[in-house]
Each structure stands twice: as structure tokens, then as C-alpha cells.
Short mmCIF file of C-alpha atoms in Angstrom, two decimals:
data_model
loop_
_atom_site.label_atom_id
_atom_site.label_comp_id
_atom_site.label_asym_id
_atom_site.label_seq_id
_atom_site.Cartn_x
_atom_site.Cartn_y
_atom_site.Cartn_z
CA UNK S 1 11.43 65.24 265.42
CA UNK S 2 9.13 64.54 268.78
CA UNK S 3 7.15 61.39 268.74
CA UNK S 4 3.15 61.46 269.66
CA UNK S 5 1.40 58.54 270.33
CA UNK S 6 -2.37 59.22 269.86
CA UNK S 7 -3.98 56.29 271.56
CA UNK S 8 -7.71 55.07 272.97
CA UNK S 9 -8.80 53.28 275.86
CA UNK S 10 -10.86 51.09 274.27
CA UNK S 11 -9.85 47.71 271.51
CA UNK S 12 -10.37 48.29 267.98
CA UNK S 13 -14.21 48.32 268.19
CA UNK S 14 -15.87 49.41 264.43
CA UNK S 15 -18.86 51.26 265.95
CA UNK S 16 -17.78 53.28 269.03
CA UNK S 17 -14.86 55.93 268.97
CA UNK S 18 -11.99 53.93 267.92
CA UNK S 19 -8.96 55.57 266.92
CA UNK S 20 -9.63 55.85 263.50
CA UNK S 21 -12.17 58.23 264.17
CA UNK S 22 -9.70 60.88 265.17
CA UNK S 23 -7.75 60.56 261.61
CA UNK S 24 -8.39 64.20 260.79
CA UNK S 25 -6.06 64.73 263.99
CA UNK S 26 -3.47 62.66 263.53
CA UNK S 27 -3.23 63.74 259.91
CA UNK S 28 -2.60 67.34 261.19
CA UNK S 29 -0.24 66.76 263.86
CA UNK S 30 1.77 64.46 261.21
CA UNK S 31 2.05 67.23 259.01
CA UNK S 32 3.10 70.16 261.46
CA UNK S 33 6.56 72.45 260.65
CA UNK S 34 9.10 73.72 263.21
CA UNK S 35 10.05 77.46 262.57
CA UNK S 36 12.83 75.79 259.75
CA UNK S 37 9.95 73.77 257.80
CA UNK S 38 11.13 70.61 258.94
CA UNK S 39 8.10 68.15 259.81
CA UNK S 40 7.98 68.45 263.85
CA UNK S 41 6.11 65.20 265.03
CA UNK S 42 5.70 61.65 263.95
CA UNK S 43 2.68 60.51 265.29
CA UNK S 44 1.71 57.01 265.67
CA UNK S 45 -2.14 55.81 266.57
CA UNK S 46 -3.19 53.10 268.06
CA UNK S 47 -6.43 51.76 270.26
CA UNK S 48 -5.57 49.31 273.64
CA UNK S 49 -5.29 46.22 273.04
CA UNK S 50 -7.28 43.39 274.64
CA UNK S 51 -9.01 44.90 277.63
CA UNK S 52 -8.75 43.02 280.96
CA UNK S 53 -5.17 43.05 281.14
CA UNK S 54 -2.16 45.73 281.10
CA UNK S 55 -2.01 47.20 277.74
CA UNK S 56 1.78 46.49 276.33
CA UNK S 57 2.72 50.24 274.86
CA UNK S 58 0.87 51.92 277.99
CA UNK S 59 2.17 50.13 280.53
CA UNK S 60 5.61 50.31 279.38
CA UNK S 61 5.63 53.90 278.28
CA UNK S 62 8.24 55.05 280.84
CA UNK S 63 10.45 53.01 278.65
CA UNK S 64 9.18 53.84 275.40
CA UNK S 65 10.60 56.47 272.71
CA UNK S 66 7.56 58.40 272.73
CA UNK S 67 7.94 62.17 273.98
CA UNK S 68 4.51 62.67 274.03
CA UNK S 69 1.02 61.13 275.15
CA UNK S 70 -2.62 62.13 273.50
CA UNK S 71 -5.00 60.38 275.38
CA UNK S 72 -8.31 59.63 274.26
CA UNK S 73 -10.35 58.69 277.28
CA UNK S 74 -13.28 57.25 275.46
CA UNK S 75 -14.51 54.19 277.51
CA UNK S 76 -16.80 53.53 280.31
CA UNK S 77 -14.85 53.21 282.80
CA UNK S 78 -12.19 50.19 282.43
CA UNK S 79 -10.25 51.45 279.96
CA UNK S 80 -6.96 51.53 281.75
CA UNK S 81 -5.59 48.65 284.06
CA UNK S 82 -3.76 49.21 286.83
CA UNK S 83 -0.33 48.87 285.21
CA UNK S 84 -1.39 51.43 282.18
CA UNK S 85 -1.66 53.80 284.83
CA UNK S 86 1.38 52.97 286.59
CA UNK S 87 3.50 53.39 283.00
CA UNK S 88 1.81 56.73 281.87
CA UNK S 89 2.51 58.24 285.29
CA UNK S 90 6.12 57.02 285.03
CA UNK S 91 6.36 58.55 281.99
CA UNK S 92 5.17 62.08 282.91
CA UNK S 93 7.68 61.27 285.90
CA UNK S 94 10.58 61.24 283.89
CA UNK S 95 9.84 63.89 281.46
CA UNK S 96 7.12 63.08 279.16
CA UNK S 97 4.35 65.35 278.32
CA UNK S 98 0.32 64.33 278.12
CA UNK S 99 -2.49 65.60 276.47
CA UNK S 100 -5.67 63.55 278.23
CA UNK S 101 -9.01 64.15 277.84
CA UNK S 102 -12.54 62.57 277.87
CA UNK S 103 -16.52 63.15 278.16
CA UNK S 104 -19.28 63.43 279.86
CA UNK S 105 -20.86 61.60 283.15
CA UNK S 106 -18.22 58.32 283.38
CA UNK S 107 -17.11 57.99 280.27
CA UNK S 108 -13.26 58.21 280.27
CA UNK S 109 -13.10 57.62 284.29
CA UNK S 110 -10.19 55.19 283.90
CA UNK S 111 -7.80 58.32 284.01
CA UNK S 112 -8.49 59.13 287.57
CA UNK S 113 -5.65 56.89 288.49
CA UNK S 114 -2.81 59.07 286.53
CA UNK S 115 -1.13 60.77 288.94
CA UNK S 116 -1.63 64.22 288.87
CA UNK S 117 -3.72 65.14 285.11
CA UNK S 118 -5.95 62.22 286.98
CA UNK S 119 -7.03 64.34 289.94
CA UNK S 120 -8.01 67.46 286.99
CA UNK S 121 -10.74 65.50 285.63
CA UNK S 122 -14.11 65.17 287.43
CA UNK S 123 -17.05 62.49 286.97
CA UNK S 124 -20.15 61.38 288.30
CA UNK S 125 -19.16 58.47 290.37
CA UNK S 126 -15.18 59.16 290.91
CA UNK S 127 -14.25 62.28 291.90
CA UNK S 128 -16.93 64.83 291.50
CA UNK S 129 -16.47 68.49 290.96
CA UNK S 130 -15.75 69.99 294.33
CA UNK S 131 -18.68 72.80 294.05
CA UNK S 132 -21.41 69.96 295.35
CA UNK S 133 -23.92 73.22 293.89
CA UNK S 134 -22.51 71.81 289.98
CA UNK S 135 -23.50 68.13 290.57
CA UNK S 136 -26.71 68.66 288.77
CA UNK S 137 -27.48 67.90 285.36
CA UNK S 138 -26.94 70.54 282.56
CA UNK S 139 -28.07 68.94 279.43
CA UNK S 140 -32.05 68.39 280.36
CA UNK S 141 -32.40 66.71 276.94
CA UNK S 142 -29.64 64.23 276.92
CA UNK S 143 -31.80 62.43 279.41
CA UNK S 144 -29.65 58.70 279.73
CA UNK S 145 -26.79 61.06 280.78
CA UNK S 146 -26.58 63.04 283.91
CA UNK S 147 -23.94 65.16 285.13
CA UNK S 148 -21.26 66.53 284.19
CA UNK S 149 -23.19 67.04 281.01
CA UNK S 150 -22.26 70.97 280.09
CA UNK S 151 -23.89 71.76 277.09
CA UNK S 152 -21.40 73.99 274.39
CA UNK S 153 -23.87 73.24 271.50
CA UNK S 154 -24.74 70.50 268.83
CA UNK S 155 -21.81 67.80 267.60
CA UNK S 156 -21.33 69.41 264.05
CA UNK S 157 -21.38 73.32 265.72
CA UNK S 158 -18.58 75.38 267.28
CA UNK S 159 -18.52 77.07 270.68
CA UNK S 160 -16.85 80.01 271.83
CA UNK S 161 -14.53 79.63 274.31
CA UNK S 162 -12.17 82.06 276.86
CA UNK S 163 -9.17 82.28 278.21
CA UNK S 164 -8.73 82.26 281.95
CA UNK S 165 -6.12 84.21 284.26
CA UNK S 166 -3.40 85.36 282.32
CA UNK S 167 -3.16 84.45 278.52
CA UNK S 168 -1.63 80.81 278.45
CA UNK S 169 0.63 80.17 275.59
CA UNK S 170 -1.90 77.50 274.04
CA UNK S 171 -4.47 80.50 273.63
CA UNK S 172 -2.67 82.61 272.01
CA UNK S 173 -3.62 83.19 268.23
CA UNK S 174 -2.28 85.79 266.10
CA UNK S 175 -4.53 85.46 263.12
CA UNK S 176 -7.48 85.89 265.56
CA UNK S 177 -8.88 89.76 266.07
CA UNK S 178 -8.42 89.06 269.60
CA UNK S 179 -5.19 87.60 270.06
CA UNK S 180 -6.38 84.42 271.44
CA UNK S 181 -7.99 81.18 270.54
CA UNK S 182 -11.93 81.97 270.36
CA UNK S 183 -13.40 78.80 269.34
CA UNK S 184 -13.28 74.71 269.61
CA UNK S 185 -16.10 72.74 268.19
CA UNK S 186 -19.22 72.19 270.43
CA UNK S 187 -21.21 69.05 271.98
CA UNK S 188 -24.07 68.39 273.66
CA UNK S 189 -22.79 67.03 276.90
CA UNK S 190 -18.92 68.19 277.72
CA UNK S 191 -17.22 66.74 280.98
CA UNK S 192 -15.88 68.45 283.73
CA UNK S 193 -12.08 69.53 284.82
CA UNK S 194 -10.34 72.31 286.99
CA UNK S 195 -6.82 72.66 288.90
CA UNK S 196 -6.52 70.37 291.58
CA UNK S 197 -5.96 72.38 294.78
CA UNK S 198 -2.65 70.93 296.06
CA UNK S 199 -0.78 71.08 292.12
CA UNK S 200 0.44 74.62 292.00
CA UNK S 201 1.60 73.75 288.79
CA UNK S 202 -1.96 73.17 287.12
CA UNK S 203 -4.29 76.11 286.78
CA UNK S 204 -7.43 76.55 284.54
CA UNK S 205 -6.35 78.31 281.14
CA UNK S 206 -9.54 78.18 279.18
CA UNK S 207 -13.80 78.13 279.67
CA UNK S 208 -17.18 77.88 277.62
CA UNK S 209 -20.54 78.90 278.71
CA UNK S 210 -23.62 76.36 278.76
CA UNK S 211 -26.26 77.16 275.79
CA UNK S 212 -28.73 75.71 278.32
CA UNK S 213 -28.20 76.86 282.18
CA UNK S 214 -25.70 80.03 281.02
CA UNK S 215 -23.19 77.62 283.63
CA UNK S 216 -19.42 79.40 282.92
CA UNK S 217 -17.62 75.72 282.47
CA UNK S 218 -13.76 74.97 282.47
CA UNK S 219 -12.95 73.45 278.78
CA UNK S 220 -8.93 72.88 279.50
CA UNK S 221 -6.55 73.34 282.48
CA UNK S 222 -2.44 73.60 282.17
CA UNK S 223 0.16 71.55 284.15
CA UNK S 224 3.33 73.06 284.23
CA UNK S 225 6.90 71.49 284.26
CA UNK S 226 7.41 71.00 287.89
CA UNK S 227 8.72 68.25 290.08
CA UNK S 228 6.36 66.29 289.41
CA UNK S 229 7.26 65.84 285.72
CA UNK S 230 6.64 67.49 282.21
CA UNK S 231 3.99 69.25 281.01
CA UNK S 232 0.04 68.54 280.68
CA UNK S 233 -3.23 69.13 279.75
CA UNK S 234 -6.49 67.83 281.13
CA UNK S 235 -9.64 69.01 278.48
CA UNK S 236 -12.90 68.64 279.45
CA UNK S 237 -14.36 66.54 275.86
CA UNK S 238 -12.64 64.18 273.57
CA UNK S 239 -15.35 65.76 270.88
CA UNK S 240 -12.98 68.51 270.53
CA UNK S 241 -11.40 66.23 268.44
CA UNK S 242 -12.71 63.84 266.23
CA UNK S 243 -13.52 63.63 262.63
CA UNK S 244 -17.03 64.18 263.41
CA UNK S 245 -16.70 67.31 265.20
CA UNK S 246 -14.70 68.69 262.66
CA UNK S 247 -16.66 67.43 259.81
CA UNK S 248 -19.62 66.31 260.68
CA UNK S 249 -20.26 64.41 257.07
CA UNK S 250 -17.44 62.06 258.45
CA UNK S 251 -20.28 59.94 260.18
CA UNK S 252 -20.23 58.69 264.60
CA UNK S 253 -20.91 55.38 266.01
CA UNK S 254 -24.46 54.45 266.26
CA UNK S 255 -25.09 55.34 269.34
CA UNK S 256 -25.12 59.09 268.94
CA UNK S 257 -29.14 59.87 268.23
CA UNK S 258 -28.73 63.83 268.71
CA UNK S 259 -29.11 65.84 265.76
CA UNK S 260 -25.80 67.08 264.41
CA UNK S 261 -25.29 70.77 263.30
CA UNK S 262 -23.28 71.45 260.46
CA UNK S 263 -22.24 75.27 261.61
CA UNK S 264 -18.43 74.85 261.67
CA UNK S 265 -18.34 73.16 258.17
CA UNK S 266 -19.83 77.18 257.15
CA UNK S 267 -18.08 79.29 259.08
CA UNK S 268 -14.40 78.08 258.76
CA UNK S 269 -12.56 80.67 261.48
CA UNK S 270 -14.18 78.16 263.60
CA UNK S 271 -11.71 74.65 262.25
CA UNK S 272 -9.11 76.89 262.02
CA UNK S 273 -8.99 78.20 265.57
CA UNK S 274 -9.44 74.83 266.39
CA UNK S 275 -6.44 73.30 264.71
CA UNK S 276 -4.76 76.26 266.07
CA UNK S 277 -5.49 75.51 269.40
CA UNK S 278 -4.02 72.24 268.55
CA UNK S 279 -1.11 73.05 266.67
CA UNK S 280 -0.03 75.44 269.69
CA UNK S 281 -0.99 72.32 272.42
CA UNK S 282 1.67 69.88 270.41
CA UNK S 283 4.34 72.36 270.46
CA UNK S 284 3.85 73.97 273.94
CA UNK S 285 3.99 70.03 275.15
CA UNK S 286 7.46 69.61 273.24
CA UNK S 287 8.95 72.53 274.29
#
């Protein structure tokens, strides 16, 4: 049995997008069977503790029993000290395989400091897409938020998504007419990721397509075992992920004013490529 940590960035905080609003993801990689039936993961979740110091599982997670990471980027930028950063790279160093993500504009930009899965994710103040032509907001309506703000669709809808270059092993879906993974639930305002140039390890395995500009967006990009440790992937939206994107009854923090949709609760292909999509993530990490 592999062990996942699912963690945040931020301290147990009721109204913002603690860990506990991720249960519905936790519960289903806690209850995933190898090709034997035997229960494959035991997944532990936790949010940071105190912020403004080093974080005492992340910064020590070179040394830790864990096999694999699930990050959940969800600050605004100070979610990860210097020394978190240091551990989780140490970790991939020696083996260990992540699964980091995060949103829109800054929020989440205290992974640019992981080596490596750092450099795949783009924001507006640290380390912008490298097309200066995409540095322009998406999203007209989410007006607070500027770019990257790619807009897949409501919280509470799905999206349809593609796979990219040859079919990565994370995309492939046998109980889907096409083969491959089709769709991941939408947001309003998805972040931004590709391959960085000098990893040939890393290369862009999946895409959506903005409901507002028709903007061809990269959802999820692969990191290879290489020399520079195990495997990774760098997704462009926590919202892939939480209880409210699954089920959008489950409630969000206070802060999200957007109408919610409520199309993926009636057309259920849509939760089950999704969970699919996970399901093929966890194991493709452990292999």
C-alpha cells in the first residue's frame, strides 16, 4: 500500500478552501483497488500549519514515509516557506512523486519555488506564460481577477478536455467511446501551465478550450521519471477537485459570488471521467 498525503497551503481556515473541502477526493483515493482488490493507497489530509514559518510534514518530507504528494496550491501567495520548498523538492529528488496544482491569477504562486513542477506553472506576477500575446485577461466577467483567468465554464459544470501529443497513460479511458479521458469539471477562471523548455521530461498531455475567447488552454502537463526524480503532474485548477466541483450542493467559501451550474450533477459520464482521470493519476504516480 502507497501512502498520499493530500495537503493545502493554507491553516485550517473554516471559510476558504481548507482541506476538508476536497473530502470527496480523499474518500476516493482511500478506497482505490490494485488489479488483486487489495486497497492501493492510504491517504492522509492535512492543511499547513501556522503560516510564517516552515511547515513540519512539508519541510521534512524527504524524510517522511509518504510516496506520494497532492498538492493543493490554494493560497495567495505565501503558502509555502522557504524550507517547505526545500523538503518537497528533496522528496521528488529521491523518488517521490507529486501531483501540484492551483488557480487562477496568483493564487497558488508559492509553488514556483519547487524545483522543476515549479517552473510548469505560470502566474500573473511570477513567471508568466512565455507567449507575452496570452497575458491578457480571458474571463471579462470575473472582473477582480485578471490573467491567467481561462474560462472552461461555470463551478458546478463540466468541460471537455483533449489529449495532447501522443495518448499519455493518465488519458486513457476504456469505458469512454473514445478511448481517452473527455471531461474534468469546469470553472470560471482556470490557471495556466505548459512544459518548461529545458525539462525534456515534462511535456503537455492534456487541453480545454475557453467558452469565452475560443483560447486552446493547457489543463495538465506530465513529468517523467528522469534524473531529476520521480514522476509529476502540474494541472492548471485546484477546482478540478473539490467537493464543490463535483457536487456543487456541497457548498464554497463565501467568497465565490459566480453563479454555480449544476450540469455535471445531470450528466454523470462527466464525474466519472473525472474520477477516472484521477484514479489513473494516483496509480501512474505509484508506478
Amino acid at each position: 500500500m502507497l501512502n498520499i498525503l493530500l495537503q493545502t497551503t493554507i491553516d485550517d481556515v473554516p471559510d476558504d478552501w481548507n482541506v476538508g473541502r476536497f473530502s470527496r477526493l480523499g474518500e476516493f483515493l482511500s478506497q482505490l483497488k490494485d488489479d488483486q482488490g487489495r486497497l492501493a493507497f492510504e491517504v492522509t489530509t492535512r492543511n499547513r500549519g501556522a503560516r510564517g514559518k516552515p511547515d513540519p510534514v512539508l519541510s521534512n518530507l524527504h524524510d517522511s514515509g509518504y510516496h506520494q504528494l497532492w498538492l493543493l496550491a490554494v493560497d495567495g501567495g505565501d503558502g509555502l516557506a522557504a524550507e517547505d520548498c526545500a523538503g518537497i523538492s528533496r522528496f521528488r529528488q529521491l523518488g517521490g512523486s507529486l501531483m501540484v496544482t492551483r488557480d487562477h491569477m496568483n493564487l497558488g504562486s508559492s509553488i514556483c519555488n519547487l524545483g522543476g513542477v515549479g517552473a510548469a506553472h505560470h502566474f500573473h506576477s511570477h513567471n508568466p506564460e512565455r507567449n507575452e500575446a496570452r497575458r491578457c485577461v480571458d474571463n471579462l466577467f470575473s472582473s477582480p481577477i485578471s490573467w491567467p483567468n481561462y474560462y472552461s465554464g461555470a463551478n458546478g459544470d463540466f468541460q471537455r478536455v483533449r489529449p495532447v501529443g501522443n495518448i499519455h497513460p493518465v488519458m486513457r479511458d476504456r469505458h469512454s467511446p473514445t478511448g481517452v479521458i473527455q471531461y474534468l469539471p469546469a470553472h470560471p477562471h482556470e490557471g495556466a501551465v505548459s512544459a518548461p523548455p529545458d525539462d525534456p521530461s515534462a511535456r503537455v498531455i492534456m487541453e480545454g478550450q475557453s467558452l469565452a475567447s475560443t483560447r486552446r488552454f493547457n489543463i495538465a502537463v506530465a513529468f517523467e521519471r528522469s534524473g531529476h526524480g520521480g514522476r509529476a503532474i502540474a494541472q492548471s485548477s485546484f477546482h478540478h477537485f473539490t467537493d464543490y466541483n463535483w457536487a456543487p450542493e456541497s457548498g464554497c467559501p463565501s467568497f465565490v459570488n459566480e453563479p454555480a451550474g449544476d450540469a455535471i450533477t445531470k450528466f454523470p459520464e462527466a464525474l466519472r471521467s473525472t474520477k477516472q482521470y484521477v484514479r489513473n493519476v494516483a496509480f501512474w504516480l505509484g508506478a
